[in-house]
CSV table of C-alpha atoms and ligand atoms in Angstrom, one decimal:
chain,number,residue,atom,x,y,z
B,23,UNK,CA,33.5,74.9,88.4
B,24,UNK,CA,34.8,72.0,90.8
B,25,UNK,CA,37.5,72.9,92.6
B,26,UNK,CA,39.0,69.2,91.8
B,27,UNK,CA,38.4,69.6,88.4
B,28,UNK,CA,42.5,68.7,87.8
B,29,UNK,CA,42.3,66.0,89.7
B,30,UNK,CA,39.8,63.3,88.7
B,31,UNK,CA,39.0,62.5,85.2
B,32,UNK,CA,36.4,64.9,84.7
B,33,UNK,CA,35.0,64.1,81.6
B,34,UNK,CA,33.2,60.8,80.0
B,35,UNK,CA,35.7,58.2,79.1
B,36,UNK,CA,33.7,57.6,75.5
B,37,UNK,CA,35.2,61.6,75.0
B,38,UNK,CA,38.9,61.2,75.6
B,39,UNK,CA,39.8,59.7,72.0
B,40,UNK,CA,37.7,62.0,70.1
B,41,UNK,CA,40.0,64.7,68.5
B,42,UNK,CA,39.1,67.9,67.3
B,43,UNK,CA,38.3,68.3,63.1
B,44,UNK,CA,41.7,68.7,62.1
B,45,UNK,CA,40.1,70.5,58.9
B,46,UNK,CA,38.8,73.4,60.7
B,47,UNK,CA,42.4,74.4,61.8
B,48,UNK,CA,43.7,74.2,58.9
B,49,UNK,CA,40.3,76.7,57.7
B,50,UNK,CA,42.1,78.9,60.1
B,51,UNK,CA,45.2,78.9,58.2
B,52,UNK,CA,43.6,79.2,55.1
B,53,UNK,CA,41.1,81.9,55.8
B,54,UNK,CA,44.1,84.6,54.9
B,55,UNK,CA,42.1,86.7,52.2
B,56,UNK,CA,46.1,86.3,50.3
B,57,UNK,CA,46.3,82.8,50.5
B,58,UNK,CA,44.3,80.8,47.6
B,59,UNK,CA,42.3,77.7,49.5
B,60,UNK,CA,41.4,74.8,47.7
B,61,UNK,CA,41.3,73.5,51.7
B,62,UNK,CA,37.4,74.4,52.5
B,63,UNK,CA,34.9,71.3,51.8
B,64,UNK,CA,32.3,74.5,51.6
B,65,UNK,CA,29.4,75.0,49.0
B,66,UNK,CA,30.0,78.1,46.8
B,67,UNK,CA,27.8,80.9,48.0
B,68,UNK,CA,27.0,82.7,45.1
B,69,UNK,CA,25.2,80.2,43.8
B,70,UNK,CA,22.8,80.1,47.1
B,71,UNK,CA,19.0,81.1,46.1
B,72,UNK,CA,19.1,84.2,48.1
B,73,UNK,CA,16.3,86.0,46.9
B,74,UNK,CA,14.1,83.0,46.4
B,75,UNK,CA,14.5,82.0,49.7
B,76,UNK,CA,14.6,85.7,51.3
B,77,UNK,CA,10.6,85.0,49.3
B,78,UNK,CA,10.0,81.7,50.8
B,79,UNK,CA,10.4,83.4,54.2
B,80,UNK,CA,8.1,85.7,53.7
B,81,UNK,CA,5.3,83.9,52.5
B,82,UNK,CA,5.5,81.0,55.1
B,83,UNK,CA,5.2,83.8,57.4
B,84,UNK,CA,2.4,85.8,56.3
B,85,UNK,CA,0.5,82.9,55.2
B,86,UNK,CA,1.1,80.1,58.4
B,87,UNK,CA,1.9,83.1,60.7
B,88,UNK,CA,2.6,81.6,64.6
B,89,UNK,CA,2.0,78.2,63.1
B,90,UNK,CA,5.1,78.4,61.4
B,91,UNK,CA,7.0,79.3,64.5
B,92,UNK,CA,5.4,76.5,66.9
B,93,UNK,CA,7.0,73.1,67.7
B,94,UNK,CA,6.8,70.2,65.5
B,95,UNK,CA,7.1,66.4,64.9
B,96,UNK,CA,10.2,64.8,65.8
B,97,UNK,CA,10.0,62.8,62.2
B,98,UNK,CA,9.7,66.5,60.2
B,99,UNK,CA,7.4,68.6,58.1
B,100,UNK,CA,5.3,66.2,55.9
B,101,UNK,CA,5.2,68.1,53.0
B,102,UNK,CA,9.1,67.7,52.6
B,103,UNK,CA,9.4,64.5,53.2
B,104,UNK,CA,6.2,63.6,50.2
B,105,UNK,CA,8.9,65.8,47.9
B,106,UNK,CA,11.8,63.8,49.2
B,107,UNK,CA,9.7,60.5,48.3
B,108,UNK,CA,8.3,61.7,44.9
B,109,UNK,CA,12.3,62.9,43.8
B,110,UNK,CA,13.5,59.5,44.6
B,111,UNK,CA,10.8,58.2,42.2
B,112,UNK,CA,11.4,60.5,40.2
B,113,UNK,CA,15.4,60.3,39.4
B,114,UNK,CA,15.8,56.8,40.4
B,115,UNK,CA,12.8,54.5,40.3
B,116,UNK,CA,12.2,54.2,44.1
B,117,UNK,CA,9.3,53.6,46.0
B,118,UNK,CA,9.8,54.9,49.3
B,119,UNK,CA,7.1,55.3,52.1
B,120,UNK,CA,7.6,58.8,53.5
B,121,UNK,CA,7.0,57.2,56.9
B,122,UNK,CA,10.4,55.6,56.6
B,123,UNK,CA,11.7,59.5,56.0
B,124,UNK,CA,13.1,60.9,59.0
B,125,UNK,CA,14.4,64.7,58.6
B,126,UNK,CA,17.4,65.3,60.3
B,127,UNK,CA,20.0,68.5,61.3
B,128,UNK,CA,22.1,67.9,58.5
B,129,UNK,CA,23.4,64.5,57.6
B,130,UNK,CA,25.9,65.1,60.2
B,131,UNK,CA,23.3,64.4,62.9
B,132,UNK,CA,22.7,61.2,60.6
B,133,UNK,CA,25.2,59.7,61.5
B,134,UNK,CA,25.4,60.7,65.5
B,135,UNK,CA,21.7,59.2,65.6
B,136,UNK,CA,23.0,56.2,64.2
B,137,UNK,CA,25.9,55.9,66.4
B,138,UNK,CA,23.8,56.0,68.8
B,139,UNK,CA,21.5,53.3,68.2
B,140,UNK,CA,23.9,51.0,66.5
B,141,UNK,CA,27.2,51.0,67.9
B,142,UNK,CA,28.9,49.1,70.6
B,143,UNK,CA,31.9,50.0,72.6
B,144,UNK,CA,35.2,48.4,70.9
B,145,UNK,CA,32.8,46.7,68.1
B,146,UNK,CA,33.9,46.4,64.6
B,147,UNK,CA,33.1,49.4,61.9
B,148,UNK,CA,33.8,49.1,58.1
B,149,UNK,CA,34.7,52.6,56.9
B,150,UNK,CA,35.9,53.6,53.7
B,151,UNK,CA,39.2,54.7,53.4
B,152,UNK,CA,40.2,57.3,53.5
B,153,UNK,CA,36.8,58.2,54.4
B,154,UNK,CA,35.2,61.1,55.7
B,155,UNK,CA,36.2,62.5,58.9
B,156,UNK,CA,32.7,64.1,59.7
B,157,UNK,CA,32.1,60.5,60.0
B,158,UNK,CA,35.0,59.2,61.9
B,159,UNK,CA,34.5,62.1,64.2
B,160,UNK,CA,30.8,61.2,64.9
B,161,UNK,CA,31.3,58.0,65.3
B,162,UNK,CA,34.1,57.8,67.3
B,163,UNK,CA,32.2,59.1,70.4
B,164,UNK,CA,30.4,55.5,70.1
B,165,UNK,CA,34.4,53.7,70.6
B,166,UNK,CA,33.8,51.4,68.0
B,167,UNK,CA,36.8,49.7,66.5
B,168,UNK,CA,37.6,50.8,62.7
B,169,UNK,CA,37.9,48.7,60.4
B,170,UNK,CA,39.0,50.3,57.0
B,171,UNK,CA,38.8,49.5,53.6
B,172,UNK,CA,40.3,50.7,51.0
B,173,UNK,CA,38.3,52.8,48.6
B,174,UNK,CA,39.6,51.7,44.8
B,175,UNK,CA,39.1,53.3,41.8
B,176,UNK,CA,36.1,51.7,40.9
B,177,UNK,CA,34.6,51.8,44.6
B,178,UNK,CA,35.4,49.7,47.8
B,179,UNK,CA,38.2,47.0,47.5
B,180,UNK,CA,35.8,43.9,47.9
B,181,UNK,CA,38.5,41.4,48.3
B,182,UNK,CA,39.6,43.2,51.6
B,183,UNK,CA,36.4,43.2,52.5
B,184,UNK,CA,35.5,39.8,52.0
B,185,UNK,CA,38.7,39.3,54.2
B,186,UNK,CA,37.4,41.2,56.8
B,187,UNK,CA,33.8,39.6,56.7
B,188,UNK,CA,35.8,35.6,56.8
B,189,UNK,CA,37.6,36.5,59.7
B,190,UNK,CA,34.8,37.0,61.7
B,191,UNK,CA,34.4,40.5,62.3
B,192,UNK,CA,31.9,41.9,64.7
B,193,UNK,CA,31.1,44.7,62.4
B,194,UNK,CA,27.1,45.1,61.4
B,195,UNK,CA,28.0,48.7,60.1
B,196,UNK,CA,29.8,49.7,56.7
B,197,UNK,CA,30.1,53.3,56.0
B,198,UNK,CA,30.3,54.8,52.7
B,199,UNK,CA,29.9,57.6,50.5
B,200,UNK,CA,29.8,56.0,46.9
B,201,UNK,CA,29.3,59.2,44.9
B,202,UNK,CA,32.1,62.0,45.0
B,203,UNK,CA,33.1,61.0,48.1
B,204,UNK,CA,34.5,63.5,50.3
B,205,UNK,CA,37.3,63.9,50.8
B,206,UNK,CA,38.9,61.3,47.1
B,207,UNK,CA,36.0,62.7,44.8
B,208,UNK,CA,35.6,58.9,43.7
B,209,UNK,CA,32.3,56.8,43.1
B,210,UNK,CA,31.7,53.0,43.2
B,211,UNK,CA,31.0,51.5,39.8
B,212,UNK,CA,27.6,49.9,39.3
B,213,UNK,CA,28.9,46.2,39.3
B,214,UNK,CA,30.7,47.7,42.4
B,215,UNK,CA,27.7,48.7,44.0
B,216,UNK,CA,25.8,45.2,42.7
B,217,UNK,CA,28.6,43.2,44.3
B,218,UNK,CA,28.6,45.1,47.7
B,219,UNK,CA,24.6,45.2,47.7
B,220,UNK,CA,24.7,41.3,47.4
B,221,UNK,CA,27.6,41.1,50.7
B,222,UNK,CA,25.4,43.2,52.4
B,223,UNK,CA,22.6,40.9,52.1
B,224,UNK,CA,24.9,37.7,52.8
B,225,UNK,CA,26.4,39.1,55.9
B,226,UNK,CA,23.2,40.9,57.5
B,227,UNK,CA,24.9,44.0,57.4
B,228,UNK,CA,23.7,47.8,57.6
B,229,UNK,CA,24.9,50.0,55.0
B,230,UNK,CA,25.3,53.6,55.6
B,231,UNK,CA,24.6,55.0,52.4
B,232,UNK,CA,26.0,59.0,53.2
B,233,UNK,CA,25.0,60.8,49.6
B,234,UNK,CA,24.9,64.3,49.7
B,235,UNK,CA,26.8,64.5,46.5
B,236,UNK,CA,24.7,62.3,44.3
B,237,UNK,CA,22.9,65.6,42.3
B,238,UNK,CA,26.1,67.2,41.9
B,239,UNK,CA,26.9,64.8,39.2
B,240,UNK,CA,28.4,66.9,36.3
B,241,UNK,CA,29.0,64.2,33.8
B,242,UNK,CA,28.6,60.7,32.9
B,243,UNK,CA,25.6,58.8,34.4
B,244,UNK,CA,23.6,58.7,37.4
B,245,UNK,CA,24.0,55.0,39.2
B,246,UNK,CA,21.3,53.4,41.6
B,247,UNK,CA,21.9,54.2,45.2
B,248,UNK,CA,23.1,51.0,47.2
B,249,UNK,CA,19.7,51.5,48.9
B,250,UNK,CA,18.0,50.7,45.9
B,251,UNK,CA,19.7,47.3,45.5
B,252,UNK,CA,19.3,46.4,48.9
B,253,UNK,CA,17.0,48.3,50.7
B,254,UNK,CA,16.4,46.0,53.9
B,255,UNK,CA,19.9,46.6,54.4
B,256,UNK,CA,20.6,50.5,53.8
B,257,UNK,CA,20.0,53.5,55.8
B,258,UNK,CA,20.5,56.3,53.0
B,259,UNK,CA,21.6,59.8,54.3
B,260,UNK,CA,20.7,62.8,51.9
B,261,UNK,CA,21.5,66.5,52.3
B,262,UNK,CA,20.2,69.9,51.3
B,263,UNK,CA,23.7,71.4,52.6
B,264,UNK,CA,25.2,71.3,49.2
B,265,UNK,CA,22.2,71.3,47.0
B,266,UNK,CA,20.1,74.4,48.3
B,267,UNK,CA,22.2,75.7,51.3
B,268,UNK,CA,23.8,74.3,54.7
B,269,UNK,CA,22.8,76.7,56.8
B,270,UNK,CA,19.1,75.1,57.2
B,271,UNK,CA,21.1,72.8,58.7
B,272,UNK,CA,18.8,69.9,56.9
B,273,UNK,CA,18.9,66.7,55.6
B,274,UNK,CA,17.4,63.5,55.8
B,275,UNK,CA,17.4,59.4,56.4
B,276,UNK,CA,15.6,56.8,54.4
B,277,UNK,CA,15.3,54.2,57.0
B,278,UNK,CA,14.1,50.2,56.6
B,279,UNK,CA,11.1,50.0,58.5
B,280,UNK,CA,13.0,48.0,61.4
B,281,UNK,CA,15.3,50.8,61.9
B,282,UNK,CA,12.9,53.6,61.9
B,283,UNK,CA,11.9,53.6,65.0
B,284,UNK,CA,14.7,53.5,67.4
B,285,UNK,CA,16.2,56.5,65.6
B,286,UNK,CA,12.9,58.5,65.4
B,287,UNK,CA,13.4,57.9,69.7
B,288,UNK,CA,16.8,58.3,69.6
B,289,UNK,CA,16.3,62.4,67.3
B,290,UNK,CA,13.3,63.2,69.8
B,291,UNK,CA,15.8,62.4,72.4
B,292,UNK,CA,18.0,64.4,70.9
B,293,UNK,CA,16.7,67.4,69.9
B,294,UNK,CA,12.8,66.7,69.4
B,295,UNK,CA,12.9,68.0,66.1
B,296,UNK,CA,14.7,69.7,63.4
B,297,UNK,CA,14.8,73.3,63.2
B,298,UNK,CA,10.5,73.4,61.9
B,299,UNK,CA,10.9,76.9,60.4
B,300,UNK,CA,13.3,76.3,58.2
B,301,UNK,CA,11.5,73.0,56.9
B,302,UNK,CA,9.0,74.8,56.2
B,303,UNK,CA,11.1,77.6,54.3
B,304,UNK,CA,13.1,74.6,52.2
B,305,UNK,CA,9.8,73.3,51.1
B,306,UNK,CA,8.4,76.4,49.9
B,307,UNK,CA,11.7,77.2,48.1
B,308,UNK,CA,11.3,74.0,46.7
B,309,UNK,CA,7.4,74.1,45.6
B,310,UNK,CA,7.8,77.4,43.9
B,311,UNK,CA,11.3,77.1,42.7
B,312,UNK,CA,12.6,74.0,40.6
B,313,UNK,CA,15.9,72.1,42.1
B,314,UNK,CA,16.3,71.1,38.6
B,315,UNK,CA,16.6,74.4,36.8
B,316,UNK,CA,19.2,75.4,40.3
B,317,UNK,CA,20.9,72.4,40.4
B,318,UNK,CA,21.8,72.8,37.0
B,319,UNK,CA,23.4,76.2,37.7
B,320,UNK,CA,25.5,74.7,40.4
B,321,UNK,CA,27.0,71.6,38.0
B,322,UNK,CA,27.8,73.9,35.1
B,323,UNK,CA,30.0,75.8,37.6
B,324,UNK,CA,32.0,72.9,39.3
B,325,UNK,CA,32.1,71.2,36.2
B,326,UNK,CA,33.7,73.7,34.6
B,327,UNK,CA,35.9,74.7,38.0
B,328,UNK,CA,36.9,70.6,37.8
B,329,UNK,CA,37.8,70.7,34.3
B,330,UNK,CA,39.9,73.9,35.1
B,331,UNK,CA,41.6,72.4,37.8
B,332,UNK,CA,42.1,69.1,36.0
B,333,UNK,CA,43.7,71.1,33.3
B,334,UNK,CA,46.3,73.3,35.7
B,335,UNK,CA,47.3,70.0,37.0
B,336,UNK,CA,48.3,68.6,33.6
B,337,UNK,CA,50.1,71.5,32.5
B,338,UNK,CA,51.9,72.7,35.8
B,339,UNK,CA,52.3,68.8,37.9
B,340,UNK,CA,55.6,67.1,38.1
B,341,UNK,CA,55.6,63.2,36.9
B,342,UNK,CA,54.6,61.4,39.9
B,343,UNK,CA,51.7,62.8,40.4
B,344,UNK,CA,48.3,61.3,40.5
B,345,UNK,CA,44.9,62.5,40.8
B,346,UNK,CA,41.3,61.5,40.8
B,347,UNK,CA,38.8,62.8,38.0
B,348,UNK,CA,35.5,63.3,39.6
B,349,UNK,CA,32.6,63.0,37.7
B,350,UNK,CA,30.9,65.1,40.6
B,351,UNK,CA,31.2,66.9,43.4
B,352,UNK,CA,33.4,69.2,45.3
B,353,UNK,CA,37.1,67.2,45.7
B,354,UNK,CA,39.8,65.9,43.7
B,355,UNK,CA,42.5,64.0,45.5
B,356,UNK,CA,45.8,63.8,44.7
B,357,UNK,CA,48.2,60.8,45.5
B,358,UNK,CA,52.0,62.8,45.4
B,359,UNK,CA,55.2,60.2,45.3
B,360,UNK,CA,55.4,58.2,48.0
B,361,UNK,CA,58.2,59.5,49.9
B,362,UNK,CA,56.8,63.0,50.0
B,363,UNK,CA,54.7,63.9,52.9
B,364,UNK,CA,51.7,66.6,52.3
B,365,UNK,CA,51.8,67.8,55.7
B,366,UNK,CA,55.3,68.5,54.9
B,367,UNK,CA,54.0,70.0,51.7
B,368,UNK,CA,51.4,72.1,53.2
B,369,UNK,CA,53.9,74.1,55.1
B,370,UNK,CA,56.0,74.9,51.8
B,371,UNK,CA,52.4,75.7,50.2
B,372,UNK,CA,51.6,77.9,52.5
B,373,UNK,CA,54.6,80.0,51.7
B,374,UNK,CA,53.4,80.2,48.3
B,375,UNK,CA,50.3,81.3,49.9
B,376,UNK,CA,48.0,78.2,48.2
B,377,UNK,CA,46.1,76.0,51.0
B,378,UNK,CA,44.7,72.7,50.5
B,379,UNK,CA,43.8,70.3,53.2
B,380,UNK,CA,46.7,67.0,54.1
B,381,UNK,CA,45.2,63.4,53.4
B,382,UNK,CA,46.8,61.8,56.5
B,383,UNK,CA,43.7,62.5,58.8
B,384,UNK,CA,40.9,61.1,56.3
B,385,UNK,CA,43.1,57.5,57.4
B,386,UNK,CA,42.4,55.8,60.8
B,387,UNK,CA,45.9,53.7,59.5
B,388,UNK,CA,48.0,57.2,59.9
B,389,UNK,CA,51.0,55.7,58.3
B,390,UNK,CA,49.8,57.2,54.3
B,391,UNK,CA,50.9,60.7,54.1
B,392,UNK,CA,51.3,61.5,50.5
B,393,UNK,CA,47.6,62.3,49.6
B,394,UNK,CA,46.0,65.5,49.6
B,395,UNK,CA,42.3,66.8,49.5
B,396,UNK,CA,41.4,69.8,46.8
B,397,UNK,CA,37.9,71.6,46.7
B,398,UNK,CA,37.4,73.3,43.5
B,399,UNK,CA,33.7,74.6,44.6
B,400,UNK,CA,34.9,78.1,45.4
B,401,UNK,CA,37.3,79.0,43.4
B,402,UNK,CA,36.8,80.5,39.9
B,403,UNK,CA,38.6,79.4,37.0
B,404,UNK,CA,41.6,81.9,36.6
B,405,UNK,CA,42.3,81.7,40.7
B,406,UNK,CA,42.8,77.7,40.2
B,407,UNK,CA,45.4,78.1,37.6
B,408,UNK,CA,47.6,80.3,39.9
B,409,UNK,CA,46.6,78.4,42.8
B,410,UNK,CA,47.8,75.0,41.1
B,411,UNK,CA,50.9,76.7,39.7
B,412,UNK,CA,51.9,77.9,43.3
B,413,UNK,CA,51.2,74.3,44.6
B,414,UNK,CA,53.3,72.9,41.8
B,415,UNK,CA,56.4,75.1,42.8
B,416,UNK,CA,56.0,74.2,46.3
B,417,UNK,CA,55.8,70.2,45.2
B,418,UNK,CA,58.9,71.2,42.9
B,419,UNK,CA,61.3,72.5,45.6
B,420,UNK,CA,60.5,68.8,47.3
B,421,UNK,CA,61.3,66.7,45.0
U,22,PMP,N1,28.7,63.5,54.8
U,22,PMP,C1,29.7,63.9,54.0
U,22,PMP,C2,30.4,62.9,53.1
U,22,PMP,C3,30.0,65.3,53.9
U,22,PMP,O1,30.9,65.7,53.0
U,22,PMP,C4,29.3,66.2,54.7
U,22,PMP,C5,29.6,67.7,54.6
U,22,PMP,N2,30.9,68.1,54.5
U,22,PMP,C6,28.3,65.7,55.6
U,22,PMP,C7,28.0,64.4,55.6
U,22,PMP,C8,27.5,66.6,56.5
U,22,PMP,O2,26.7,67.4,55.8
U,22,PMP,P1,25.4,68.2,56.4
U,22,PMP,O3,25.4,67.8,57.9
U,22,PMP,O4,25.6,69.6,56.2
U,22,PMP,O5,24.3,67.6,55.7
């Protein structure tokens, strides 16, 4: 190590704002086997195919054999990226080339690429908010100025955004995640999406469509992906993280042919290619196995874990308390009074041994601090009712 290392600024200057995931020490925290977490944004593991992919392993094995194991194209394994085309078509209408598919290393690595490629020191960002700090985080390396806008019951507050775009904003980027979003568990409406797809045309702006939460969708009815309305204008981001398992580590972009290729440089620069076995793995899982018949395993148990939830909160909430009803996904978000502060809350939570993760970093305006994020993917039905009960008798000694 350089013996000046205290004395110059050692590292890049793009690094020095980027803060650590405030999440993961609060997983710390929370990771006390006594303490109930509704803080973890993880997918529940018992529902993880283990056997059927402990099979797919095998048989890519014996039948490819070093094949499997050899280096790959930057762009991903064909095969998976012909089943990622054919599902769009298939739940949603869309024709998509497979040639605008790029797979990535998670959707995480999504939205680094795109950083990447796309953003400007100090240049404008529309982000949701709050929005998800996975994103903020990735994006932040880039130094781009965020711009946020608030995320409504019904989907992005257009208004504010039409604000932004008069005022003449340098922002080419909106980020969002319009179903389930982590961490508010709320979706954007379909004349919400319309009216958004129809700015992004106007302005010549580049959605970032994140949606690794669209086939969680538990109830009500599936609504076109922004990608689908304006497609010139959209780089959609999928993920297998929460719909087979994260560990793969692999998901996927759905590019406009203009885009494709500076990011397919900017991936082989990065890493050459995702991890190729386990490509290989997730498509033979996929072939033999149907996401369908699995996927409806996994909403019948978060549906019924949300409904559970939603229920505790009812019965054991003080007045003043609001909270999202997800129709999807992993999160419900809670808005508590507004002088109450859940980071103060947190603390008298954790006495009652419940965890749940403060709102106030999912803001890049840190002033709102009476919001909190809760997961109810991995926690069974009986442990969220005491789990809410203790959070309510925390929130009752504050008020
Ligand atoms: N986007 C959102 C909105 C997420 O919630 C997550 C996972 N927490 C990701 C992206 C990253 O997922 P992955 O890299 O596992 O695909």
């Amino acid at each position: 190590m350089p013996r000046e290392l205290s004395m110059q600024p050692f590292f890049a200057q793009r690094f020095e704002k980027v803060e650590p995931s405030f999440i993961r020490e609060i997983l710390k925290v929370a990771a006390n086997p006594e303490i109930i977490s509704f803080a973890g944004g993880l997918p529940n593991p018992h529902l993880f195919p283990v056997k059927a992919i402990d099979q797919a392993c095998q048989d890519v094995l014996r039948e490819q054999g070093a094949a499997a194991l050899q280096y790959a194209a930057t762009e991903g394994f064909a095969p998976l990226r012909q089943y990622i085309a054919d599902r769009y078509l298939a739940r949603h209408g869309m024709q998509i080339n497979p040639d605008n598919i790029l797979i990535t290393s998670g959707s995480q690595q999504a939205l680094d690429l795109l950083g990447k490629v796309l953003i400007d020191e100090g240049q404008d960002l529309i982000i949701e908010e709050p929005g998800y700090l996975g994103a903020i985080q990735a994006f932040s390396v880039y130094q781009p100025t965020f711009k946020p806008i608030t995320l409504e019951e019904e989907g992005l507050d257009l208004a504010a955004l039409d604000a932004l775009l008069a005022s003449g904003s340098s922002a080419k980027l909106l980020y969002g995640v319009p179903n389930f979003q982590n961490p508010s568990g709320v979706s954007y409406s379909r004349a919400n999406r319309e009216a958004l797809a129809e700015r992004l045309v106007r302005h010549e702006l580049l959605m970032v469509e994140d949606d690794p939460y669209g086939e969680l969708r538990f109830e009500g009815e599936h609504l076109p992906p922004i990608a689908k309305l304006a497609p010139n204008n959209t780089v959609l981001l999928g993920s297998f993280s929460k719909t087979v398992v994260p560990a793969f580590r692999l998901g996927w972009m759905v590019m406009p042919e203009w885009l494709r290729k500076k990011v397919t440089i900017a991936k082989q620069a990065t890493d050459l290619h995702s991890n190729a076995f386990s490509q290989q793995v997730l498509h033979r899982f996929l072939t033999d196995n149907s996401l369908d018949a699995h996927l409806e395993k996994i909403k019948e148990v978060y549906g019924r874990q949300r409904a559970a939830m939603e229920a505790a909160l009812a019965r054991h909430c003080p007045p003043g308390v609001s909270y999202t009803r997800p129709e999807g996904g992993m999160f419900l978000w809670l808005t508590l009074p507004a002088h109450i502060s859940a980071m103060a809350l947190f603390d008298e939570a954790i006495k009652e041994k419940v965890a749940f993760v403060p709102g106030a970093p999912f803001y890049v305006r840190p002033e709102i601090k009476n919001t909190l994020r809760l997961s109810f993917s991995c926690v069974d039905e009986a442990t969220i009712e005491e789990g809410v009960k203790r959070l309510a008798r925390a929130l009752q000694r504050m008020l």
